[in-house]
Coordinates of C-alpha atoms in Angstrom, one line a residue:
Chain Z
X1 CA -78.3 4.3 95.8
X2 CA -77.3 1.4 93.5
X3 CA -75.6 3.9 91.3
X4 CA -73.3 5.1 94.1
X5 CA -72.3 1.5 95.1
X6 CA -71.3 0.6 91.5
X7 CA -69.5 3.9 91.3
X8 CA -67.5 3.2 94.5
X9 CA -66.6 -0.3 93.5
X10 CA -65.6 1.0 90.1
X11 CA -63.5 3.7 91.5
X12 CA -62.0 1.2 94.0
X13 CA -61.0 -1.0 91.1
X14 CA -59.8 1.9 89.1
X15 CA -57.8 3.2 92.0
X16 CA -56.2 -0.2 92.2
X17 CA -55.5 -0.3 88.5
X18 CA -53.6 3.0 88.7
X19 CA -51.8 2.2 92.0
X20 CA -48.3 0.8 92.3
X21 CA -49.8 -2.6 93.3
X22 CA -51.2 -3.3 89.9
X23 CA -48.0 -4.7 88.6
X24 CA -47.1 -8.2 87.4
X25 CA -44.2 -8.4 89.8
X26 CA -46.2 -7.4 92.9
X27 CA -49.3 -9.5 92.2
X28 CA -47.4 -12.7 91.2
X29 CA -44.8 -12.2 94.0
X30 CA -47.4 -11.6 96.7
X31 CA -49.5 -14.5 95.5
X32 CA -46.6 -17.0 95.6
X33 CA -45.3 -15.8 98.9
X34 CA -48.7 -15.6 100.6
X35 CA -49.6 -19.1 99.3
X36 CA -46.4 -20.5 100.7
X37 CA -46.7 -18.8 104.1
X38 CA -50.4 -20.0 104.4
X39 CA -49.4 -23.6 103.4
X40 CA -46.6 -23.6 105.9
X41 CA -48.7 -22.2 108.7
X42 CA -51.5 -24.7 108.2
X43 CA -49.3 -27.6 107.2
X44 CA -50.1 -29.4 110.4
X45 CA -53.8 -29.2 109.6
X46 CA -53.5 -30.3 106.0
X47 CA -51.1 -33.2 106.6
X48 CA -51.3 -34.2 110.3
X49 CA -48.7 -37.0 110.0
X50 CA -46.1 -34.4 109.0
X51 CA -45.1 -36.3 105.8
X52 CA -43.2 -38.8 107.9
X53 CA -45.5 -41.8 107.6
X54 CA -43.6 -44.7 105.9
X55 CA -45.7 -46.9 103.6
X56 CA -43.4 -49.4 102.0
X57 CA -46.3 -51.0 100.0
X58 CA -46.7 -47.7 98.2
X59 CA -43.0 -46.9 97.6
X60 CA -42.2 -44.9 94.5
X61 CA -45.8 -44.4 93.4
X62 CA -45.8 -42.3 90.2
X63 CA -47.4 -38.9 90.4
X64 CA -50.9 -38.0 89.2
X65 CA -51.9 -41.7 89.6
X66 CA -53.7 -41.8 92.9
X67 CA -55.6 -39.3 94.9
X68 CA -53.8 -40.3 98.1
X69 CA -50.4 -39.3 96.7
X70 CA -51.0 -36.6 94.1
X71 CA -47.3 -36.0 93.6
X72 CA -46.2 -39.6 94.1
X73 CA -44.2 -41.1 96.9
X74 CA -40.5 -41.4 97.7
X75 CA -38.4 -44.6 98.2
X76 CA -40.0 -45.1 101.6
X77 CA -43.5 -44.6 100.4
X78 CA -43.9 -41.2 102.0
X79 CA -46.2 -38.7 100.4
X80 CA -44.1 -36.2 98.5
X81 CA -46.8 -33.4 98.6
X82 CA -47.0 -33.7 102.4
X83 CA -43.2 -33.6 102.7
X84 CA -42.9 -30.6 100.4
X85 CA -45.5 -28.6 102.4
X86 CA -43.9 -29.6 105.7
X87 CA -40.4 -29.1 104.3
X88 CA -41.3 -25.4 103.6
X89 CA -41.1 -24.8 107.4
X90 CA -37.4 -25.3 107.5
X91 CA -36.8 -23.2 104.4
X92 CA -38.9 -20.4 105.7
X93 CA -37.5 -20.6 109.2
X94 CA -33.9 -20.5 108.0
X95 CA -34.5 -17.8 105.3
X96 CA -36.3 -15.5 107.7
X97 CA -34.2 -15.8 110.8
X98 CA -30.9 -15.7 109.1
X99 CA -31.8 -12.6 107.1
X100 CA -33.3 -10.9 110.2
X101 CA -30.3 -11.7 112.3
X102 CA -27.9 -10.4 109.7
X103 CA -30.0 -7.3 109.0
X104 CA -30.1 -6.3 112.7
X105 CA -26.5 -7.0 113.4
X106 CA -25.3 -5.4 110.2
X107 CA -27.5 -2.3 110.5
X108 CA -26.4 -1.5 114.0
X109 CA -22.7 -2.0 113.2
X110 CA -23.1 -0.1 109.9
X111 CA -24.8 2.8 111.6
X112 CA -22.0 3.2 114.1
X113 CA -19.3 2.6 111.6
X114 CA -20.7 5.3 109.3
X115 CA -21.5 7.8 112.0
X116 CA -18.4 7.6 114.1
X117 CA -15.9 6.4 111.4
X118 CA -12.5 5.6 112.9
X119 CA -11.5 2.2 114.2
X120 CA -14.9 0.5 113.9
X121 CA -15.2 1.7 110.3
X122 CA -11.8 0.4 109.3
X123 CA -12.6 -2.9 111.0
X124 CA -15.9 -3.4 109.1
X125 CA -14.3 -2.6 105.8
X126 CA -11.3 -5.0 106.3
X127 CA -13.6 -7.7 107.6
X128 CA -15.7 -7.3 104.5
X129 CA -12.6 -7.9 102.4
X130 CA -11.7 -11.1 104.3
X131 CA -15.3 -12.3 104.0
X132 CA -15.3 -11.8 100.3
X133 CA -12.2 -13.9 99.9
X134 CA -13.6 -17.0 101.7
X135 CA -15.7 -19.3 99.6
X136 CA -18.9 -19.6 101.7
X137 CA -19.8 -23.3 100.9
X138 CA -16.2 -24.5 101.8
X139 CA -16.3 -22.4 104.9
X140 CA -19.7 -23.9 105.9
X141 CA -18.5 -27.4 105.3
X142 CA -15.4 -26.8 107.4
X143 CA -17.3 -25.2 110.3
X144 CA -20.0 -27.9 110.2
X145 CA -17.2 -30.5 110.4
X146 CA -16.3 -28.9 113.7
X147 CA -19.7 -28.2 115.3
X148 CA -21.8 -30.9 113.6
X149 CA -24.8 -30.4 111.3
X150 CA -28.0 -28.6 112.4
X151 CA -30.5 -25.9 111.3
X152 CA -29.5 -23.6 114.1
X153 CA -25.8 -23.8 113.1
X154 CA -26.7 -23.0 109.5
X155 CA -28.6 -19.9 110.6
X156 CA -25.7 -18.7 112.7
X157 CA -23.3 -19.3 109.9
X158 CA -25.4 -17.3 107.5
X159 CA -25.7 -14.4 110.0
X160 CA -22.0 -14.4 110.6
X161 CA -21.1 -14.3 107.0
X162 CA -23.9 -12.0 105.7
X163 CA -24.1 -9.1 108.2
X164 CA -21.2 -7.5 106.4
X165 CA -23.3 -6.7 103.3
X166 CA -25.9 -4.8 105.4
X167 CA -23.2 -3.0 107.3
X168 CA -21.6 -1.8 104.1
X169 CA -24.9 -0.7 102.6
X170 CA -26.0 1.1 105.8
X171 CA -22.5 2.7 106.2
X172 CA -22.8 4.0 102.7
X173 CA -26.2 5.6 103.3
X174 CA -25.0 7.0 106.7
X175 CA -21.9 8.6 105.2
X176 CA -24.1 10.8 102.9
X177 CA -27.0 11.3 105.5
X178 CA -24.8 12.5 108.3
X179 CA -23.9 15.6 106.2
X180 CA -27.5 16.5 105.4
X181 CA -29.2 19.5 106.9
X182 CA -31.7 17.7 109.0
X183 CA -29.0 15.8 110.8
X184 CA -27.0 18.9 111.3
X185 CA -30.1 20.5 112.7
X186 CA -30.7 17.6 115.1
X187 CA -27.1 17.9 116.2
X188 CA -27.4 21.7 116.8
X189 CA -30.5 21.0 119.0
X190 CA -28.1 19.0 121.2
X191 CA -29.8 15.6 120.7
X192 CA -27.7 12.7 121.8
X193 CA -25.9 10.8 119.1
X194 CA -27.8 7.6 119.8
X195 CA -31.1 9.4 119.2
X196 CA -29.8 11.0 116.0
X197 CA -28.6 7.6 114.7
X198 CA -31.8 5.7 115.4
X199 CA -34.5 8.2 114.9
X200 CA -33.1 10.5 112.2
X201 CA -30.6 8.5 110.2
X202 CA -32.0 5.0 110.3
X203 CA -35.5 5.8 109.0
X204 CA -33.9 7.4 106.0
X205 CA -31.7 4.4 105.3
X206 CA -34.6 1.9 105.4
X207 CA -35.5 1.7 101.7
X208 CA -32.4 -0.1 100.4
X209 CA -32.4 -2.3 103.6
X210 CA -35.9 -3.7 103.0
X211 CA -35.0 -4.5 99.4
X212 CA -31.8 -6.3 100.4
X213 CA -33.7 -8.1 103.2
X214 CA -36.3 -9.5 100.8
X215 CA -33.7 -10.7 98.3
X216 CA -31.6 -12.0 101.1
X217 CA -34.4 -14.2 102.4
X218 CA -34.8 -15.6 98.9
X219 CA -31.1 -16.2 98.6
X220 CA -30.8 -17.9 102.0
X221 CA -33.6 -20.3 101.1
X222 CA -31.5 -21.3 98.1
X223 CA -28.4 -21.5 100.3
X224 CA -30.2 -23.6 102.9
X225 CA -31.3 -26.1 100.3
X226 CA -27.7 -26.3 99.1
X227 CA -26.3 -26.9 102.6
X228 CA -29.0 -29.5 103.4
X229 CA -28.3 -31.2 100.1
X230 CA -24.7 -31.6 101.3
X231 CA -26.0 -33.1 104.5
X232 CA -25.0 -30.0 106.7
X233 CA -28.5 -28.9 107.7
X234 CA -31.6 -30.5 109.1
X235 CA -31.4 -34.2 109.9
X236 CA -32.8 -36.6 107.2
X237 CA -35.8 -37.5 109.4
X238 CA -37.2 -34.0 109.2
X239 CA -38.7 -33.2 105.8
X240 CA -36.8 -30.4 104.1
X241 CA -36.4 -29.4 100.4
X242 CA -32.7 -29.8 100.2
X243 CA -32.9 -33.1 102.0
X244 CA -35.5 -34.4 99.6
X245 CA -33.3 -33.4 96.7
X246 CA -30.4 -35.3 98.1
X247 CA -32.5 -38.4 98.7
X248 CA -34.1 -38.2 95.3
X249 CA -30.8 -37.9 93.5
X250 CA -29.9 -41.6 93.8
X251 CA -33.3 -42.4 92.2
X252 CA -33.1 -40.0 89.4
X253 CA -32.9 -42.7 86.7
X254 CA -36.1 -44.4 87.8
X255 CA -38.1 -41.9 89.8
X256 CA -37.8 -38.4 88.5
X257 CA -40.6 -37.0 90.6
X258 CA -38.8 -37.4 93.9
X259 CA -36.3 -34.8 92.7
X260 CA -38.3 -32.6 90.4
X261 CA -41.2 -31.5 92.7
X262 CA -39.1 -30.3 95.7
X263 CA -37.0 -28.3 93.2
X264 CA -40.1 -26.6 91.8
X265 CA -41.3 -25.8 95.3
X266 CA -37.9 -24.0 96.0
X267 CA -38.1 -22.2 92.7
X268 CA -41.7 -20.9 93.1
X269 CA -40.9 -19.7 96.7
X270 CA -37.7 -18.0 95.7
X271 CA -39.2 -16.5 92.6
X272 CA -42.1 -15.0 94.7
X273 CA -39.6 -13.3 97.0
X274 CA -37.4 -12.2 94.1
X275 CA -40.4 -10.7 92.3
X276 CA -41.4 -8.8 95.5
X277 CA -37.8 -7.6 95.9
X278 CA -37.7 -6.4 92.3
X279 CA -40.9 -4.6 92.7
X280 CA -39.7 -3.0 95.9
X281 CA -36.6 -1.9 94.2
X282 CA -38.5 -0.1 91.5
X283 CA -40.7 1.6 94.2
X284 CA -38.2 2.4 96.9
X285 CA -34.8 2.7 95.2
X286 CA -35.2 4.6 92.0
X287 CA -31.5 5.7 92.2
X288 CA -30.4 2.1 92.1
X289 CA -28.2 1.9 95.3
X290 CA -28.9 -1.8 95.8
X291 CA -28.3 -2.8 92.2
Chain X
X1 CA -4.4 10.0 94.8
X2 CA -1.2 9.4 92.8
X3 CA -1.3 6.1 91.0
X4 CA 1.8 4.8 92.7
X5 CA 0.2 5.2 96.2
X6 CA -3.0 3.6 95.0
X7 CA -1.2 0.5 93.7
X8 CA 0.9 0.1 96.9
X9 CA -2.1 0.6 99.1
X10 CA -4.2 -2.0 97.3
X11 CA -1.2 -4.4 97.3
X12 CA -0.7 -4.1 101.1
X13 CA -4.5 -4.6 101.6
X14 CA -4.4 -7.8 99.5
X15 CA -1.5 -9.1 101.5
X16 CA -3.2 -8.4 104.8
X17 CA -6.4 -10.1 103.7
X18 CA -4.4 -13.1 102.5
X19 CA -2.6 -13.4 105.9
X20 CA -5.9 -13.1 107.7
X21 CA -7.7 -15.7 105.5
X22 CA -4.9 -18.2 105.7
X23 CA -4.6 -17.8 109.5
X24 CA -8.3 -18.3 109.9
X25 CA -8.2 -21.4 107.7
X26 CA -5.3 -22.9 109.5
X27 CA -7.0 -22.2 112.9
X28 CA -10.4 -23.5 111.8
X29 CA -9.0 -26.7 110.3
X30 CA -7.3 -27.6 113.5
X31 CA -10.7 -27.6 115.3
X32 CA -12.2 -30.1 112.9
X33 CA -10.8 -33.1 114.7
X34 CA -7.6 -35.1 115.4
X35 CA -6.1 -36.5 112.2
X36 CA -4.0 -38.9 114.2
X37 CA -7.1 -40.7 115.4
X38 CA -8.4 -40.7 111.8
X39 CA -5.1 -42.1 110.5
X40 CA -4.8 -44.8 113.2
X41 CA -8.1 -46.2 112.0
X42 CA -10.9 -47.4 114.3
X43 CA -9.1 -50.6 115.5
X44 CA -9.3 -50.9 119.3
X45 CA -5.6 -51.7 119.6
X46 CA -4.5 -48.1 119.2
X47 CA -2.8 -46.8 122.3
X48 CA -2.2 -43.2 123.3
X49 CA 1.5 -43.8 122.5
X50 CA 0.7 -44.8 118.9
X51 CA -1.3 -41.5 118.5
X52 CA 1.6 -39.5 119.9
X53 CA 3.9 -41.2 117.5
X54 CA 1.7 -40.3 114.6
X55 CA 1.4 -36.7 115.8
X56 CA 5.2 -36.6 116.1
X57 CA 5.7 -37.9 112.6
X58 CA 3.2 -35.5 111.1
X59 CA 4.6 -32.5 113.0
X60 CA 1.3 -31.9 114.7
X61 CA 2.7 -31.6 118.2
X62 CA 4.6 -28.4 117.3
X63 CA 3.2 -25.1 118.4
X64 CA 0.4 -23.7 116.2
X65 CA 2.3 -20.7 115.0
X66 CA 5.3 -22.7 114.0
X67 CA 3.0 -24.9 111.9
X68 CA 1.4 -21.8 110.5
X69 CA 4.6 -20.2 109.5
X70 CA 5.8 -23.4 107.9
X71 CA 2.7 -23.4 105.9
X72 CA 3.1 -19.8 104.8
X73 CA 6.7 -20.6 103.7
X74 CA 5.4 -23.6 101.7
X75 CA 2.9 -21.4 100.0
X76 CA 5.6 -19.0 98.9
X77 CA 8.1 -21.7 97.8
X78 CA 5.3 -23.8 96.1
X79 CA 6.4 -26.9 97.9
X80 CA 3.2 -27.8 99.6
X81 CA 4.3 -30.9 101.3
X82 CA 2.7 -34.3 101.5
X83 CA -1.0 -35.0 101.9
X84 CA -1.7 -37.5 104.7
X85 CA -3.1 -40.1 102.4
X86 CA -2.6 -39.2 98.8
X87 CA 1.0 -38.1 98.1
X88 CA 2.2 -34.7 97.0
X89 CA -0.3 -31.9 97.6
X90 CA 1.2 -29.9 94.8
X91 CA 0.5 -32.8 92.3
X92 CA -3.1 -33.1 93.5
X93 CA -3.7 -29.4 93.1
X94 CA -1.9 -29.3 89.7
X95 CA -4.5 -31.7 88.5
X96 CA -7.6 -30.2 90.2
X97 CA -6.9 -26.5 89.6
X98 CA -6.9 -26.6 85.7
X99 CA -10.2 -28.6 85.8
X100 CA -11.8 -25.9 88.0
X101 CA -10.4 -23.1 85.9
X102 CA -11.6 -24.8 82.7
X103 CA -15.1 -25.2 84.1
X104 CA -15.2 -21.6 85.4
X105 CA -14.0 -20.2 82.0
X106 CA -16.4 -22.4 80.0
X107 CA -19.3 -21.3 82.3
X108 CA -18.4 -17.6 81.9
X109 CA -18.2 -18.1 78.1
X110 CA -21.7 -19.6 78.0
X111 CA -23.0 -16.8 80.1
X112 CA -21.3 -14.0 78.1
X113 CA -22.5 -15.5 74.8
X114 CA -26.1 -15.4 76.0
X115 CA -26.2 -12.4 78.2
X116 CA -24.6 -9.7 76.1
X117 CA -26.9 -10.0 73.1
X118 CA -30.0 -10.4 75.3
X119 CA -29.0 -7.5 77.5
X120 CA -28.4 -5.2 74.6
X121 CA -31.7 -6.3 73.0
X122 CA -33.5 -5.6 76.4
X123 CA -31.9 -2.2 76.7
X124 CA -32.8 -1.2 73.1
X125 CA -36.4 -2.4 73.6
X126 CA -36.8 -1.0 77.1
X127 CA -40.4 -1.6 78.5
X128 CA -41.3 -3.6 75.5
X129 CA -42.7 -7.1 75.5
X130 CA -39.4 -8.8 74.9
X131 CA -37.7 -6.8 77.6
X132 CA -40.4 -7.8 80.1
X133 CA -40.1 -11.4 79.1
X134 CA -36.3 -11.4 79.5
X135 CA -36.6 -9.7 82.8
X136 CA -39.0 -12.3 84.2
X137 CA -36.9 -15.1 82.7
X138 CA -33.8 -13.8 84.4
X139 CA -35.7 -13.7 87.7
X140 CA -36.7 -17.3 87.2
X141 CA -33.0 -18.1 86.5
X142 CA -32.1 -16.5 89.9
X143 CA -34.7 -18.6 91.6
X144 CA -33.5 -22.2 91.4
X145 CA -30.7 -23.9 93.3
X146 CA -27.8 -24.4 90.8
X147 CA -27.3 -28.0 91.7
X148 CA -31.0 -28.7 91.0
X149 CA -30.7 -27.2 87.6
X150 CA -27.7 -29.5 87.1
X151 CA -29.7 -32.5 88.1
X152 CA -32.5 -31.5 85.8
X153 CA -30.1 -31.1 82.8
X154 CA -28.7 -34.6 83.6
X155 CA -32.3 -35.9 83.7
X156 CA -33.0 -34.4 80.4
X157 CA -29.8 -34.8 78.4
X158 CA -28.2 -37.9 79.8
X159 CA -31.1 -40.0 81.0
X160 CA -34.1 -39.2 78.9
X161 CA -32.1 -38.3 75.8
X162 CA -28.6 -39.8 76.3
X163 CA -26.6 -37.1 74.5
X164 CA -24.0 -35.9 77.1
X165 CA -22.2 -37.7 79.9
X166 CA -23.7 -37.2 83.3
X167 CA -20.5 -37.1 85.4
X168 CA -16.8 -37.2 85.4
X169 CA -14.3 -35.6 83.1
X170 CA -13.3 -37.9 80.2
X171 CA -13.8 -35.7 77.1
X172 CA -14.8 -32.3 76.1
X173 CA -18.4 -33.5 76.1
X174 CA -18.3 -33.9 79.9
X175 CA -17.8 -30.2 80.1
X176 CA -21.1 -29.3 78.4
X177 CA -23.7 -30.0 81.2
X178 CA -21.8 -28.5 84.1
X179 CA -20.8 -25.4 82.1
X180 CA -24.3 -24.9 80.8
X181 CA -25.7 -25.2 84.4
X182 CA -23.4 -22.5 85.8
X183 CA -23.7 -20.5 82.6
X184 CA -27.5 -20.3 82.9
X185 CA -27.3 -19.2 86.5
X186 CA -24.7 -16.5 85.8
X187 CA -26.7 -15.3 82.8
X188 CA -29.6 -14.5 85.0
X189 CA -27.5 -11.9 86.8
X190 CA -25.5 -10.8 83.8
X191 CA -28.4 -10.0 81.5
X192 CA -29.6 -7.4 84.0
X193 CA -26.1 -6.0 84.4
X194 CA -25.6 -5.6 80.6
X195 CA -29.1 -4.0 80.3
X196 CA -28.5 -1.5 83.1
X197 CA -25.1 -0.5 81.8
X198 CA -26.3 -0.2 78.2
X199 CA -29.3 2.0 79.3
X200 CA -26.8 4.2 81.1
X201 CA -24.5 4.7 78.2
X202 CA -27.3 4.9 75.6
X203 CA -28.6 8.0 77.3
X204 CA -25.1 9.6 77.6
X205 CA -24.3 12.7 75.6
X206 CA -21.6 11.2 73.5
X207 CA -24.1 8.7 72.2
X208 CA -26.4 11.5 71.3
X209 CA -23.5 13.2 69.6
X210 CA -22.8 10.0 67.7
X211 CA -26.4 9.8 66.6
X212 CA -26.5 13.5 65.6
X213 CA -23.4 12.9 63.5
X214 CA -25.6 10.6 61.5
X215 CA -23.6 7.4 62.3
X216 CA -25.3 4.1 61.6
X217 CA -27.3 2.6 64.5
X218 CA -24.9 -0.4 64.5
X219 CA -21.9 1.9 65.0
X220 CA -23.7 3.9 67.7
X221 CA -24.6 0.8 69.7
X222 CA -21.5 -1.3 69.3
X223 CA -18.7 1.3 68.9
X224 CA -19.9 4.0 71.2
X225 CA -22.4 2.6 73.8
X226 CA -21.2 -1.0 74.2
X227 CA -17.5 0.0 74.4
X228 CA -18.2 2.4 77.2
X229 CA -20.5 0.1 79.0
X230 CA -17.8 -2.6 78.7
X231 CA -15.7 -1.0 81.5
X232 CA -18.2 -1.7 84.1
X233 CA -19.3 -5.0 82.6
X234 CA -15.8 -6.4 82.4
X235 CA -15.1 -5.3 86.0
X236 CA -18.2 -7.1 87.2
X237 CA -17.3 -10.2 85.2
X238 CA -13.8 -10.2 86.7
X239 CA -15.2 -10.1 90.2
X240 CA -17.7 -12.8 89.3
X241 CA -14.9 -15.0 88.0
X242 CA -13.1 -14.7 91.3
X243 CA -16.2 -15.8 93.2
X244 CA -16.9 -18.5 90.8
X245 CA -13.6 -20.3 91.4
X246 CA -14.6 -20.7 95.0
X247 CA -18.3 -21.3 94.3
X248 CA -18.2 -24.3 92.1
X249 CA -18.1 -26.8 95.0
X250 CA -21.6 -28.2 94.8
X251 CA -21.7 -28.3 91.0
X252 CA -18.3 -30.2 91.0
X253 CA -19.8 -32.7 93.5
X254 CA -23.0 -33.1 91.5
X255 CA -21.1 -33.8 88.3
X256 CA -18.3 -35.6 89.9
X257 CA -15.9 -33.0 88.4
X258 CA -12.3 -33.6 89.5
X259 CA -11.7 -29.9 90.6
X260 CA -10.7 -28.0 93.6
X261 CA -14.1 -28.2 95.2
X262 CA -14.3 -32.0 95.1
X263 CA -10.7 -32.2 96.3
X264 CA -11.5 -29.9 99.3
X265 CA -14.6 -31.8 100.3
X266 CA -12.7 -35.1 100.1
X267 CA -9.9 -33.5 102.2
X268 CA -12.5 -32.4 104.8
X269 CA -14.1 -35.8 105.1
X270 CA -10.6 -37.4 105.5
X271 CA -9.3 -34.8 107.9
X272 CA -6.4 -34.3 105.5
X273 CA -5.0 -31.1 107.1
X274 CA -2.2 -30.3 104.7
X275 CA -4.4 -30.9 101.6
X276 CA -7.4 -29.0 103.0
X277 CA -5.3 -26.1 104.2
X278 CA -3.6 -25.8 100.8
X279 CA -6.8 -26.1 98.7
X280 CA -8.9 -23.6 100.7
X281 CA -6.0 -21.1 101.1
X282 CA -5.1 -21.3 97.4
X283 CA -8.7 -20.7 96.4
X284 CA -8.9 -17.7 98.8
X285 CA -5.6 -16.4 97.5
X286 CA -6.8 -16.7 93.9
X287 CA -10.0 -14.8 94.8
X288 CA -7.9 -12.0 96.4
X289 CA -5.6 -11.9 93.4
X290 CA -8.4 -11.7 90.9
X291 CA -10.1 -8.9 92.9
X292 CA -6.8 -7.1 93.2
X293 CA -6.2 -7.4 89.5
X294 CA -9.7 -6.1 88.7
X295 CA -9.3 -3.2 91.1
X296 CA -5.9 -2.2 89.7
X297 CA -7.0 -2.4 86.1
X298 CA -10.2 -0.5 86.8
X299 CA -8.2 2.1 88.7
X300 CA -5.8 2.5 85.8
X301 CA -8.6 2.9 83.3
X302 CA -10.9 5.1 85.3
X303 CA -9.0 7.5 87.6
X304 CA -12.2 8.4 89.5
X305 CA -12.2 5.0 91.2
X306 CA -8.9 5.7 93.0
X307 CA -10.4 8.4 95.1
X308 CA -13.3 6.3 96.5

């Protein structure tokens, strides 16, 4: 009996070693991403005050000096570790929702553009050209000057400016898929176009989409931190990584930790997603469509 | 497609995109707020008549499309008019544009100097330890915000070790930190590009032929493989340069660099319509122009592109 158990555990381990999951990219990426997600979900339990408690007596405490503030405190005496973990909420929220919004909008438009061609196709391609010529940060600053800052506005802005890349990618896949035999067969059965598009073409165009989505979440977390750094995103009361960087910048001469640690948090988060995206690319897109 | 038709088609496309972009910019800027209120200041003695007089003087009470066509005309003639607060728009841009171009070119140079040798090395040692290391390093480089890297370089090289100036543009030394910041970020992308392109050409038949002829490894790599990979690499770098011109805003702000990004952001905060409209439009036109040039050159070199 004992023999069989060791054998099964061994073979389980062996199976893992030879599987696609035993790669540096997947393991590191999954570890970083899972850690972040767990920390963000339980941030309210770990730091109930939300990292907003002001403690002027302890302002600008150096890191690694006291157990109360392992990563030090900011100019208002707020705990940097607590603010980083709570700040992850905004980053994750913006990264996830902006990319999901863009992928849904872009995929639907790309599917129709590629399947029906014609006017909608021409429109998507010209719109993409215009989009490429507008510097995003300048556009964002202008639009925020009209509508005022806010996390919701940033998400909408990202969706509006990023759906095009999904539409182009999906359109490209559809153009080649619609000529394939299984689509022709579906058509000859008399299936309605909507059914062909969503249950025959879309599943076959998913691989590159998932890769782009992962990398897009990573990229939008970076973008969110840039926009918040410029004062266009979350209001300064809410902890956010970009906001912490912009507050810390004026103290860079005397208190490096206020700026260094939130940056490292951004880097580890984005690196985790980039590693996963890279691994997915190797697994799902050997032909390199998304490169 | 005959070459002539290809050129005309791309040219018309570029003009259309330019018109659409400038129209969008002109429209969006007018939604950002009333510059007359901004100019009148926040003193309580300002009456509605005063505001009307300011609008009249600035030509803001004319129909939108009249103002837009005036602006298009000014773009063509190069006489961009007066900024609300700071004199001639053309003079302001004449100072800011070279600074931005200088920073963009220096950043590209840093990136090319690092990424081409590293990319070739990676491709030649595919799957090896150094290739893996470069791959992970480039992923790390893609993972931090560029402005944070800038602040870190300032922390290291102007505060801890005061070697280079942290901001402004007084001498060539001011260029080093911002150009290195952007250069590192670009390198992260470019190393992978060079590697992929080199892998592709290294497995091509003409490289095999070159090897079979008994040419030296140096000649095979640099004269045969790299030259053919260069077509795609140069195209990509061209497009990257176009994006870079419009993408330097945050780095310019962080380093207090007197370029187009800083100028645009100042114009936005002052509601300086003529200045903002000119800076954003000119940046967009430059991006369109660079993309057009890249497309045309690529189409001329590689006829296959024209069909797509």
